[in-house]
Coordinates of C-alpha atoms in Angstrom, one line a residue:
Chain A
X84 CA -58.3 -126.1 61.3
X85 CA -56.2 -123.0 60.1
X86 CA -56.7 -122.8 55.8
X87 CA -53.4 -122.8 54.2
X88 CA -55.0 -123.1 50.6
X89 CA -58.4 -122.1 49.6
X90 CA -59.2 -122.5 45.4
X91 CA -63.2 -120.8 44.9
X92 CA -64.2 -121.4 40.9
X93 CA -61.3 -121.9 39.7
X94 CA -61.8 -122.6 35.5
X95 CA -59.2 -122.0 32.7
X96 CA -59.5 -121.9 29.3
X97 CA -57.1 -122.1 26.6
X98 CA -58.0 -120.3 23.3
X99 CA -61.3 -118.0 22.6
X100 CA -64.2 -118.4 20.6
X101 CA -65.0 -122.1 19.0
X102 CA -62.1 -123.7 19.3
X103 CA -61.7 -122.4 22.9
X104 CA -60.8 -125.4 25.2
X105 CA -62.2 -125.1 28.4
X106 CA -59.8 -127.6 31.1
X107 CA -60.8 -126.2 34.1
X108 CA -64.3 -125.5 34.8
X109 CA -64.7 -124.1 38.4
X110 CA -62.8 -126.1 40.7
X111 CA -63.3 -125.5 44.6
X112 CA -61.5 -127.4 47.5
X113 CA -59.4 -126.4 50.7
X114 CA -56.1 -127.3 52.4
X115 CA -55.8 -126.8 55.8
X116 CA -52.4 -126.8 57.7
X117 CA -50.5 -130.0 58.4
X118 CA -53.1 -131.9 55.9
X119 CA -51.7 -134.4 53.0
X120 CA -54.3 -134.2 50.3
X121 CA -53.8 -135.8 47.5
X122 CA -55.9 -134.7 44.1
X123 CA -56.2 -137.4 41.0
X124 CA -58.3 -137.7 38.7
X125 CA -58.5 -139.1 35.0
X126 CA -56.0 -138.6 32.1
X127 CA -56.1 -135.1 30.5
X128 CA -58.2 -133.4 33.1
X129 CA -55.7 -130.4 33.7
X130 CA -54.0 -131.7 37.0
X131 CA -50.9 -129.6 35.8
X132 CA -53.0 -126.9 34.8
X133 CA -54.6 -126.8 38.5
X134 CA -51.1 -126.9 39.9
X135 CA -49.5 -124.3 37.8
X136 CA -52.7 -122.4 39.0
X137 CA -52.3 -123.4 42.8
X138 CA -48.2 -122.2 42.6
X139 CA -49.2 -119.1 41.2
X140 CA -47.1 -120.1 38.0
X141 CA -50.2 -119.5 35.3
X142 CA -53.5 -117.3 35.6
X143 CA -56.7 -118.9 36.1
X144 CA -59.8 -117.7 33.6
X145 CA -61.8 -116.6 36.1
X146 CA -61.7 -118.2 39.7
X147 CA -59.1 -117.4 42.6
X148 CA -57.0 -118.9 44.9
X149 CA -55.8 -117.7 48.5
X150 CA -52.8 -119.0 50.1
X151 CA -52.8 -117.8 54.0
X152 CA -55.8 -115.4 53.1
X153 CA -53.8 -113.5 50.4
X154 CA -55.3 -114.0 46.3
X155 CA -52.5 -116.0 44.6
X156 CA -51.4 -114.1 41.5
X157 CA -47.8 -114.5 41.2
X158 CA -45.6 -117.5 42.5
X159 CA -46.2 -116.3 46.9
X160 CA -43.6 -116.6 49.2
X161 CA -44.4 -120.0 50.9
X162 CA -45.0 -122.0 48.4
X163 CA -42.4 -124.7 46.9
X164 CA -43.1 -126.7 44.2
X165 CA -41.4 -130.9 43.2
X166 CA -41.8 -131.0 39.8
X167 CA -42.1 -134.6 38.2
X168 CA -39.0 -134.0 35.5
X169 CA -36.6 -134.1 38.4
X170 CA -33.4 -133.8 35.7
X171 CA -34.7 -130.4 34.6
X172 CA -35.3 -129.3 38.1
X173 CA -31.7 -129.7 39.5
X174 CA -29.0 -127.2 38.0
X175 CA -26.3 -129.7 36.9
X176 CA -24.0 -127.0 37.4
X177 CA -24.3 -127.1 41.4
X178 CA -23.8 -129.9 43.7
X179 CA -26.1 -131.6 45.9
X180 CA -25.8 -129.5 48.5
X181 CA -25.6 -126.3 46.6
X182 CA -28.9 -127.5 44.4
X183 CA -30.6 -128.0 48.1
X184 CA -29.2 -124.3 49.6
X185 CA -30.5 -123.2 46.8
X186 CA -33.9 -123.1 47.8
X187 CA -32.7 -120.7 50.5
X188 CA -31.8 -117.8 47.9
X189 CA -34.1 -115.6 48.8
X190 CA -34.8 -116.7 52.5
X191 CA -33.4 -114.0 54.5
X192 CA -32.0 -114.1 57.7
X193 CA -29.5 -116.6 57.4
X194 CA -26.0 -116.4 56.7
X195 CA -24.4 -118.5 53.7
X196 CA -22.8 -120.8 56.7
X197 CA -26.6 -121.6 57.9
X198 CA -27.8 -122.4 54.7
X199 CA -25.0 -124.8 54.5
X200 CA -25.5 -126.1 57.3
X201 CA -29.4 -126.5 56.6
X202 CA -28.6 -128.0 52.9
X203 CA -26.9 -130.4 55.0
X204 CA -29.6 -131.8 57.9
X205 CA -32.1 -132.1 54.5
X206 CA -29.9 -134.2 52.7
X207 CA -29.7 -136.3 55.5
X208 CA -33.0 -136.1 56.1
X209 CA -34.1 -137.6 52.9
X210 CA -31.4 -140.1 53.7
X211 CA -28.2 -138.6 51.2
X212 CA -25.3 -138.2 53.2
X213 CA -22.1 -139.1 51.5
X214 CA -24.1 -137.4 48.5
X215 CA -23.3 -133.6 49.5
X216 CA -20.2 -133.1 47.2
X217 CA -21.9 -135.2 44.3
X218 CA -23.6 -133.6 41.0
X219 CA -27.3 -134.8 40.8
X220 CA -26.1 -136.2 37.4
X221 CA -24.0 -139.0 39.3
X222 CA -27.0 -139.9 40.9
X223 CA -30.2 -142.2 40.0
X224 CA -34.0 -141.0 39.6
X225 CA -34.8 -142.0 42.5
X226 CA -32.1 -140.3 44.3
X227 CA -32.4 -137.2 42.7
X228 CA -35.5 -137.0 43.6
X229 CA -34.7 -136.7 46.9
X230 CA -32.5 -133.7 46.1
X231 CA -35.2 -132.0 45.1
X232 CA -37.7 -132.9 47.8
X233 CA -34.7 -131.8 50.0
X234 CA -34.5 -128.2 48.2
X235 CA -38.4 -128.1 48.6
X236 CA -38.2 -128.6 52.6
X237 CA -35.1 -126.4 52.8
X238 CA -37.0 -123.7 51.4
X239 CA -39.5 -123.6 54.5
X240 CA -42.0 -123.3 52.8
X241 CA -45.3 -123.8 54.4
X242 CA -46.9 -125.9 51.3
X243 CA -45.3 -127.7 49.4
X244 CA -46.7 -129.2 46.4
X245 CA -46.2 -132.4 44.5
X246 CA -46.1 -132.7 40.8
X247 CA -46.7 -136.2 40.1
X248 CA -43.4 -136.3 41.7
X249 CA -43.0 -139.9 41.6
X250 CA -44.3 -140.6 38.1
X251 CA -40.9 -141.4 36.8
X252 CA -39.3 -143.4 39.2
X253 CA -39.4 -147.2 39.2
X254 CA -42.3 -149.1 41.6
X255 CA -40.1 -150.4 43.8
X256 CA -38.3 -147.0 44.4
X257 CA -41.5 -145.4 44.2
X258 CA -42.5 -147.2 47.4
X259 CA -39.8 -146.2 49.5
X260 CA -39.8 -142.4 48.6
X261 CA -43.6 -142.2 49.3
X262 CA -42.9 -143.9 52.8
X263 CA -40.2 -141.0 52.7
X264 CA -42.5 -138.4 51.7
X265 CA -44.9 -139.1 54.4
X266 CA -42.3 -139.3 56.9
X267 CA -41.6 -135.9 56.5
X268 CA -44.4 -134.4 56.0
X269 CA -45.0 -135.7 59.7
X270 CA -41.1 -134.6 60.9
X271 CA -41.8 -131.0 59.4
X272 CA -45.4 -130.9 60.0
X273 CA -45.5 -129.6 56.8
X274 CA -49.0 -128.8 54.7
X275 CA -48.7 -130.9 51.3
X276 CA -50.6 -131.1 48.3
X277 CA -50.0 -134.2 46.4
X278 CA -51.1 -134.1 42.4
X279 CA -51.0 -137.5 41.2
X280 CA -52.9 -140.3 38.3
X281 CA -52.2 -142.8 40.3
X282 CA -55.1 -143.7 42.6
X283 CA -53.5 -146.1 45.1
X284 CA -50.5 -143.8 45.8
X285 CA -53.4 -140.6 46.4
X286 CA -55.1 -142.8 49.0
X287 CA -52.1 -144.3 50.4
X288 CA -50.5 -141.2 50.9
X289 CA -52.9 -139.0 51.8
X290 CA -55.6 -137.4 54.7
X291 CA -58.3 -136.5 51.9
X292 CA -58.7 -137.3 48.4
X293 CA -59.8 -134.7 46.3
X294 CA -61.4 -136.7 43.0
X295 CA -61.5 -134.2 39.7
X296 CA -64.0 -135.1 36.9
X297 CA -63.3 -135.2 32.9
X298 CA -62.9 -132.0 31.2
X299 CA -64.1 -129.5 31.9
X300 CA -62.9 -130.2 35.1
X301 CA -64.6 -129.7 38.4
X302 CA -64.6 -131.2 41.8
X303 CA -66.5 -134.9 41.4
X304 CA -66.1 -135.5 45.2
X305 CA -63.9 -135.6 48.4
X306 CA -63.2 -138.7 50.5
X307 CA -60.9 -138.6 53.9
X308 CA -58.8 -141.4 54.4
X309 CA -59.5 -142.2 58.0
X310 CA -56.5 -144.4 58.4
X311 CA -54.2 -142.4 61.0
X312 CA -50.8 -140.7 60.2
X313 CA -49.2 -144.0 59.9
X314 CA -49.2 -145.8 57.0
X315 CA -47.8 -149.3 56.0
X316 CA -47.0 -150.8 52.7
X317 CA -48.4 -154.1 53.0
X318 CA -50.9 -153.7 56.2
X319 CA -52.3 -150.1 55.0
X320 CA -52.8 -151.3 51.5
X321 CA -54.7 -154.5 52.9
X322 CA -56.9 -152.6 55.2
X323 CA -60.8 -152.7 54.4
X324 CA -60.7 -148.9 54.5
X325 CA -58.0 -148.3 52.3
X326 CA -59.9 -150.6 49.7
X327 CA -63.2 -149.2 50.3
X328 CA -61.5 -146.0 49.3
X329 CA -59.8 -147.1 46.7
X330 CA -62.7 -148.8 45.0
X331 CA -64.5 -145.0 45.6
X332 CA -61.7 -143.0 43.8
X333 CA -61.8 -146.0 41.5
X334 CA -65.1 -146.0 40.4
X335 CA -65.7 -142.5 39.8
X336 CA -62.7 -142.1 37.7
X337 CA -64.3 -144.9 36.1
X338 CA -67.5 -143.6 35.1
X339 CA -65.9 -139.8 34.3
X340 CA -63.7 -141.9 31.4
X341 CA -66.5 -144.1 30.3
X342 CA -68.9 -140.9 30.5
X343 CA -66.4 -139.3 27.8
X344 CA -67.1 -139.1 24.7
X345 CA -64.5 -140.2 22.0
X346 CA -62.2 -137.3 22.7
X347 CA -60.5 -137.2 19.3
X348 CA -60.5 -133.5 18.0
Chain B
X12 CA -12.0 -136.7 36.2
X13 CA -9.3 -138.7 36.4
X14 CA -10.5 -141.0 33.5
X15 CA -10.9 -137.1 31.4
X16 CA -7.1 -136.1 32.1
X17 CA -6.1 -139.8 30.5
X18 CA -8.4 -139.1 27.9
X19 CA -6.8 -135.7 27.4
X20 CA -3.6 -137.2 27.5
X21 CA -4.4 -140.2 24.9
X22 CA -5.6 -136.5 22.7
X23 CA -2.5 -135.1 23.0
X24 CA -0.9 -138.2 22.1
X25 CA -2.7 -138.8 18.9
X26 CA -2.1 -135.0 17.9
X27 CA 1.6 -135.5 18.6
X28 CA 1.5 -138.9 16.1
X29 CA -0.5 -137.3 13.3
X30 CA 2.0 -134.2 13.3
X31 CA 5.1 -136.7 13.0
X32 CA 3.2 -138.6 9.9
X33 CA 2.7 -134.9 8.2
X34 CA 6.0 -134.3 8.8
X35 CA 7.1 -137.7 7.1
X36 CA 5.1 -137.4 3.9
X37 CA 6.0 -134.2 3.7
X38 CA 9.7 -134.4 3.9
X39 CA 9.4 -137.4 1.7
X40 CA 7.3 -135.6 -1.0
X41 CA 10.1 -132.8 -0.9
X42 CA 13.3 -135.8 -1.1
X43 CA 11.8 -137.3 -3.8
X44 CA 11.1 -134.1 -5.9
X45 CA 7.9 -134.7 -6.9
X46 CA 6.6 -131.0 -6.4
X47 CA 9.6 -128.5 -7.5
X48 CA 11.8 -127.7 -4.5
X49 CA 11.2 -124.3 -5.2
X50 CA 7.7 -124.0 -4.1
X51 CA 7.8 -127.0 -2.0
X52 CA 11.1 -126.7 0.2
X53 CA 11.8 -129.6 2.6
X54 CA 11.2 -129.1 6.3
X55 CA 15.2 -128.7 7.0
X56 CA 14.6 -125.7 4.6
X57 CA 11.4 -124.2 6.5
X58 CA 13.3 -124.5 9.9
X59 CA 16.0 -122.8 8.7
X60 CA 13.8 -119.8 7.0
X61 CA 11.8 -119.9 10.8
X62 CA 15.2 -119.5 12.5
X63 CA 16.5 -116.6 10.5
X64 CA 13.4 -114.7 11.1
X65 CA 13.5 -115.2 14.9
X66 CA 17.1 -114.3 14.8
X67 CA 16.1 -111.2 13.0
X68 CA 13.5 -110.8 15.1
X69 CA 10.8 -109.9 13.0
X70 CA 8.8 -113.0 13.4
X71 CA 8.3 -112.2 17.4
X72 CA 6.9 -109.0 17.1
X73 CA 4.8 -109.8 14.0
X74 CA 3.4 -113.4 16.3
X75 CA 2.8 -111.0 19.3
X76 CA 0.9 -108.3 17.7
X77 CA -1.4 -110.8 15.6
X78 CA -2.0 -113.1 18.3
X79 CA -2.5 -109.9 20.6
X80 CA -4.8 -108.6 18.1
X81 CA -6.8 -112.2 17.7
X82 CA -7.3 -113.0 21.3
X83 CA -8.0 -109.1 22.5
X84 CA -10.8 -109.2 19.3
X85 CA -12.5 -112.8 20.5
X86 CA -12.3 -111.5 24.1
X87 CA -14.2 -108.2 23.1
X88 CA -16.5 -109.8 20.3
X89 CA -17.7 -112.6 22.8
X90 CA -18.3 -109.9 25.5
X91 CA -20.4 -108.0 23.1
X92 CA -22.1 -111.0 21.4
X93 CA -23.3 -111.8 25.1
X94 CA -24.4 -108.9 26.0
X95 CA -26.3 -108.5 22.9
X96 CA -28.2 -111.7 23.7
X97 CA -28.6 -111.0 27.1
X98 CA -30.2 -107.7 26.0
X99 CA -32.1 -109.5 22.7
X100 CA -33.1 -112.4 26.2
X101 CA -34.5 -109.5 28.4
X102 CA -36.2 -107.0 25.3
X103 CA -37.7 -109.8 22.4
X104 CA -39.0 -106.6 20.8
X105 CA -34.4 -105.7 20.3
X106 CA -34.0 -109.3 19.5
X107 CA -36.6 -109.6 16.6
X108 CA -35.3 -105.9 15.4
X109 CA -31.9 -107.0 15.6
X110 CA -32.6 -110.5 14.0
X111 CA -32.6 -109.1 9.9
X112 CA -29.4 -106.6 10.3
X113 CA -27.4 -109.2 12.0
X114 CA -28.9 -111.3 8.8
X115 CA -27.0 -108.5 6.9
X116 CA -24.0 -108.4 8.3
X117 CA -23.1 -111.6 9.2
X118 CA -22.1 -113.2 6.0
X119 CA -20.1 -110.3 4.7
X120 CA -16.6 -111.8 4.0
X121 CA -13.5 -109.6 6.4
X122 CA -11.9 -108.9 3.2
X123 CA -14.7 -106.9 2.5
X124 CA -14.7 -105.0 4.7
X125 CA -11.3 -103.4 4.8
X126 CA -11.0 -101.2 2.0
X127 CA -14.1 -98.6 3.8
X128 CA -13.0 -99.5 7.0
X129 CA -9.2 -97.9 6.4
X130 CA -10.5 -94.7 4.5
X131 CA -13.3 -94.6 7.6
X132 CA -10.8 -95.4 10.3
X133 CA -7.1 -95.3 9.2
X134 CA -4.4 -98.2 9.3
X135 CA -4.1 -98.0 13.3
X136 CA -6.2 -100.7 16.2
X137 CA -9.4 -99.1 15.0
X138 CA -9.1 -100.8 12.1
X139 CA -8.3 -104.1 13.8
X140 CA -10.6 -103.7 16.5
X141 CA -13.6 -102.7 13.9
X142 CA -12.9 -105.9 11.3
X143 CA -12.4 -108.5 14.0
X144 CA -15.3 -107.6 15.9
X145 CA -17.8 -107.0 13.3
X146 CA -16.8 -110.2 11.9
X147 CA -16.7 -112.4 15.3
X148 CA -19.0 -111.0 17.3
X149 CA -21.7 -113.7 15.3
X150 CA -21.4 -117.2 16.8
X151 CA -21.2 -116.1 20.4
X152 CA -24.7 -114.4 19.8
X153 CA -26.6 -116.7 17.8
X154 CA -25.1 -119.4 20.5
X155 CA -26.2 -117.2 23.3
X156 CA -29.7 -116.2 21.7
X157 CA -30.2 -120.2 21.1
X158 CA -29.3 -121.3 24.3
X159 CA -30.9 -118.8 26.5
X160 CA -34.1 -119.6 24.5
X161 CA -34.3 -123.0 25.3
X162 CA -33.6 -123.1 28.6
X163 CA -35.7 -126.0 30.5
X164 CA -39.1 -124.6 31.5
X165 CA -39.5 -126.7 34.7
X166 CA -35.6 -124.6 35.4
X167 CA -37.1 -121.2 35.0
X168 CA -40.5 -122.6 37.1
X169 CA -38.1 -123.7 39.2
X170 CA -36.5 -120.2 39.5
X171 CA -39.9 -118.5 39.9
X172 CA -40.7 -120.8 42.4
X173 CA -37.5 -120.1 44.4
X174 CA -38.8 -116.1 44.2
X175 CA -36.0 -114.9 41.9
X176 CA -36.9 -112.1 40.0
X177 CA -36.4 -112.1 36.2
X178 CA -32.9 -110.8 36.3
X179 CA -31.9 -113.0 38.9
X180 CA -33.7 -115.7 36.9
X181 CA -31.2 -114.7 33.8
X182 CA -28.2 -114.4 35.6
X183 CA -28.4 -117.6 38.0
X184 CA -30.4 -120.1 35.8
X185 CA -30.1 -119.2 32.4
X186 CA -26.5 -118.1 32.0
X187 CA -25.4 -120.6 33.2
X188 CA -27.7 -123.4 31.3
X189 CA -26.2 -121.4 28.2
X190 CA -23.1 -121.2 28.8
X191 CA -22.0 -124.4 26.9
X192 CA -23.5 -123.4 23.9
X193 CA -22.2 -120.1 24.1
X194 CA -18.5 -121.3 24.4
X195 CA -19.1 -123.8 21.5
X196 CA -19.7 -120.1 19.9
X197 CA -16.6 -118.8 21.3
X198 CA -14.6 -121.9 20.2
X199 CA -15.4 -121.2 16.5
X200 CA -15.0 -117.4 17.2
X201 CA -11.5 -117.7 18.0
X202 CA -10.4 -118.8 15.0
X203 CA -12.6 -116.5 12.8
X204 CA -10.9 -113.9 14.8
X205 CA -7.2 -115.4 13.8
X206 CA -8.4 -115.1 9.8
X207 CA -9.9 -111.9 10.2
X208 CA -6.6 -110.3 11.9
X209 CA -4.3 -112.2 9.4
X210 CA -6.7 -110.8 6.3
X211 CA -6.7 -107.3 7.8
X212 CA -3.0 -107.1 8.2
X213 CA -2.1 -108.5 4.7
X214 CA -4.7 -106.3 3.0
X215 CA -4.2 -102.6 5.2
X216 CA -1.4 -103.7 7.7
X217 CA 1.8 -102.2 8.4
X218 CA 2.5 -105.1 10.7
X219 CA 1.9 -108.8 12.0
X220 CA 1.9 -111.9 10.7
X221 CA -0.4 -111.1 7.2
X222 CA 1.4 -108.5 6.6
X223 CA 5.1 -110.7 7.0
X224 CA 3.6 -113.4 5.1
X225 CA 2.5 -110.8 2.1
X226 CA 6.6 -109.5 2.0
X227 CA 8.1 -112.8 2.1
X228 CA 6.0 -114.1 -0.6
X229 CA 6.6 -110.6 -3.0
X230 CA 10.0 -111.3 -2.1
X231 CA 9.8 -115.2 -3.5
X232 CA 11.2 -116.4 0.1
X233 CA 9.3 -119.7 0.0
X234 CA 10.9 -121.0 2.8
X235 CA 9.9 -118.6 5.3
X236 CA 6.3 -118.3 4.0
X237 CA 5.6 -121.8 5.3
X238 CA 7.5 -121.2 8.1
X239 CA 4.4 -118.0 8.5
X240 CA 1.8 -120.6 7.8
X241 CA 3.3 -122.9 10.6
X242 CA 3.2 -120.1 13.1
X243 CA -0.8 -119.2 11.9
X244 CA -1.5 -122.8 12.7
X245 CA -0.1 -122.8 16.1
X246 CA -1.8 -119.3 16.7
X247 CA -5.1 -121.6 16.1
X248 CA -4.1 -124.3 18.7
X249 CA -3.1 -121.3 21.5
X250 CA -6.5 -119.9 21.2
X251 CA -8.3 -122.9 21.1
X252 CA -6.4 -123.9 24.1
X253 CA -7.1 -120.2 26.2
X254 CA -10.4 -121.1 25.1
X255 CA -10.8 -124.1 26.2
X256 CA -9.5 -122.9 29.8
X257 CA -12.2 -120.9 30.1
X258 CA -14.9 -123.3 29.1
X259 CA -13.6 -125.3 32.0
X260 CA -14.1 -122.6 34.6
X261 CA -17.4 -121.2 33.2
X262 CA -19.2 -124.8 31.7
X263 CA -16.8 -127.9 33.1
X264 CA -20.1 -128.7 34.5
X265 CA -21.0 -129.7 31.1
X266 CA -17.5 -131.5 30.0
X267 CA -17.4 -133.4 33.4
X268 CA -21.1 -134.4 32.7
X269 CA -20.5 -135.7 29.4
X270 CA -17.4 -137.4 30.5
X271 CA -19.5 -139.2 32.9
X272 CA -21.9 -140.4 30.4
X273 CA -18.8 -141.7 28.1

């Protein structure tokens, strides 16, 4: 399998001297193309600080990380990012379907009519038709979530990475858009990287679970999710595999809390 | 929106009803004599003085040049006090050096300034042009230096994300996140502008509405000097209304949001 995303020792530190905080210390995984992998791990351990690395948004300490071969030191072309705040990330000034062509500003080759046109087949694709003229203020959570995920698609980018993109969104909402998510991710065959504290949704969601210890942070284990492209609400989260997983991702998280000392500084 | 044109209406409306009660106490303070009629004439009285200046047609060229004067300063003040945040947005090094003279400046009163601006620049536009700038250039700034600060983080990501460059970043993202803050700036501009013009014309003008306001009262024409103040107040209301055209254009994002949320 090709590598889309390759992180080798990747540690960060905030501060110097004593009162240096280390979050990252020396994470190392791979993505390869077409994978869903989801990453979780317990509270605090710098899953935003790993993603802001992975999107080339902050420099690691030391560490690097390759996208398609190339070190990853500024935001590469390729790359889309759904951040969690949803609100922030739309631009109340534009519609719907301006907010979704607006992933396109810097995709070349296409004429403002295509990018229309494109804003268009993603909104329906994440099921918003009616929706185009709308502001993403007139819409709900949920839904403008799916403007976003629609602007991340639109951008064609080959990775596309999820900040806890669900996180805010009530459960029963939440269900659908992660059926929705994984839908297209198998429509677009497209590479996704799934950042997440919520254990059931990483193994429900994903290929391979990538499990992050306490701070300083490091790989605690991998686990592939051996349940096939198709996933089920009910039947997937009943399955023996699923909960043999779950208790995995469950119990290491587990011990890597209990394992902390009182954290109070 | 079409809930915010009734509202606008029902605005209207209410203005139009608090004008006619002004207008009732007022006449009836002025039939019932308890202020002398002399420096309290009855509306009839203002009218009349407002009519005989049309008719002699010094209160339409005094109204055009001052409003001229007011709306040409705002326009150029709130170009400048953009661009000066922009600039102060792109260079923090210009901002943070630029931060203790506007400190300086910014609370000197326009009357102040008038009496070294006309030896320094003479009684013509330069004059005008110097005062009302110098004194309105402020709120659009500050406004534009707050806003474009606190522009969303997971926006500017967002922007960086997308591949824009920092310039592109400023002009797509951020101006436009700021620009409801910066037209609150250029509301309260405007009518700094309208004092600042009406200040300058009564202390160094040979022209306008201060300086017709400054002759009738030397003269003791009481009449038409409220009939001046009238036309100053309605000068506030035509700015804040141009202004308020242009907020629609460059922010109704903003207006229609909150509207929603009403």
């Amino acid at each position: 399998m090709d590598v889309v995303l390759e992180a080798r020792q990747l540690a960060k530190a905030y501060g110097v001297g004593r009162d240096a905080l280390q979050v990252l210390g020396g994470i190392s995984f791979s993505v390869g193309k077409g994978e869903f992998v989801s990453i979780v791990g317990p509270s605090g351990c710098g899953k935003t600080t790993l993603l802001f690395a992975l999107a080339g948004l902050q420099k690691a300490s030391t560490g690097t990380v390759t996208f398609n071969g190339r070190p990853v030191t500024a935001p590469p072309r390729g790359v889309a990012v759904v951040f969690q705040d949803y609100s922030r990330s739309l631009f109340p000034w534009k519609s719907n379907r301006d907010n979704v062509a607006f992933g396109m500003v810097r995709v070349e080759g296409l004429s403002s009519v295509q990018k229309r046109d494109k804003a268009q087949e993603m909104l329906e694709a994440v099921g918003l038709q009616g929706f185009e003229d709308k502001y993403p203020w007139q819409l709900s959570g949920g839904m403008q979530q799916r403007v976003a995920i629609a602007r991340g698609l639109a951008s064609q980018s080959e990775l596309l990475l999820l900040d806890e993109p669900l996180a805010a969104v009530d459960a029963q909402t939440r269900a659908d858009m992660q059926d929705l998510l994984l839908d297209l991710a198998m429509r677009f065959k497209q590479t996704c990287i799934l950042v997440t504290h919520d254990v059931e949704e990483a193994v429900y969601m994903a290929d391979r679970v990538v499990v992050l210890t306490r701070r300083p942070t490091v790989v605690d284990h991998e686990i592939a999710i051996n349940l096939g492209k198709q996933r089920d609400q009910i039947t997937t989260r009943e399955d023996h595999r699923f909960l043999a997983a779950r208790h995995d991702v469950m119990m290491s998280i587990r011990s890597s809390r209990t394992a902390a000392p009182a954290t109070a500084a | 929106m079409g809930a915010f044109r009734f509202m606008e209406i029902l605005a209207w409306f209410r203005a139009i009803i608090s004008f006619l009660i002004i207008i009732v106490i007022w006449q009836s303070i002025a039939l019932l004599g308890l202020v002398p009629e002399k420096y309290f004439p009855s509306i009839l009285a203002i009218a009349a003085g407002f009519r005989d200046m049309v008719i002699s047609g010094e209160l339409v060229s005094a109204e055009l040049r001052t409003l001229s004067r007011a709306l040409l300063g705002v326009a150029s003040a709130s170009l400048l006090g953009i661009s000066l945040a922009v600039l102060g947005d792109l260079f923090p090094s210009f901002r943070r050096g630029f931060a203790p003279i506007a400190a300086l400046i910014q609370p000197v009163p326009p009357a102040a300034l008038v009496p070294m601006a006309v030896f320094m620049l003479g009684l013509g536009p330069k004059l005008y042009a110097f005062i009302v700038i110098l004194v309105t250039v402020w709120p659009p700034y500050f406004n534009g230096v707050a806003a474009l600060a606190s522009v969303s983080d997971v926006q500017i990501r967002t922007g960086q994300m997308l591949g824009l460059s920092r310039w592109q970043i400023l002009r797509q993202i951020k101006l436009p996140a700021a620009m409801p803050e910066i037209f609150a700036g250029i509301r309260y501009a405007s009518s700094i502008s309208l004092i600042a013009v009406v200040v300058a014309e009564m202390l160094a003008g040979h022209d306008g509405l201060g300086f017709l306001l400054i002759r009738k009262a030397f003269a003791i024409r009481i009449p038409e000097v409220y009939a001046l103040m009238f036309v100053c107040a309605v000068n506030g209301l035509i700015m804040n209304t141009a202004v308020n055209g242009l907020r629609w254009r460059f922010a109704g994002w903003q207006l229609r949001m909150a509207g929603q949320a009403a």
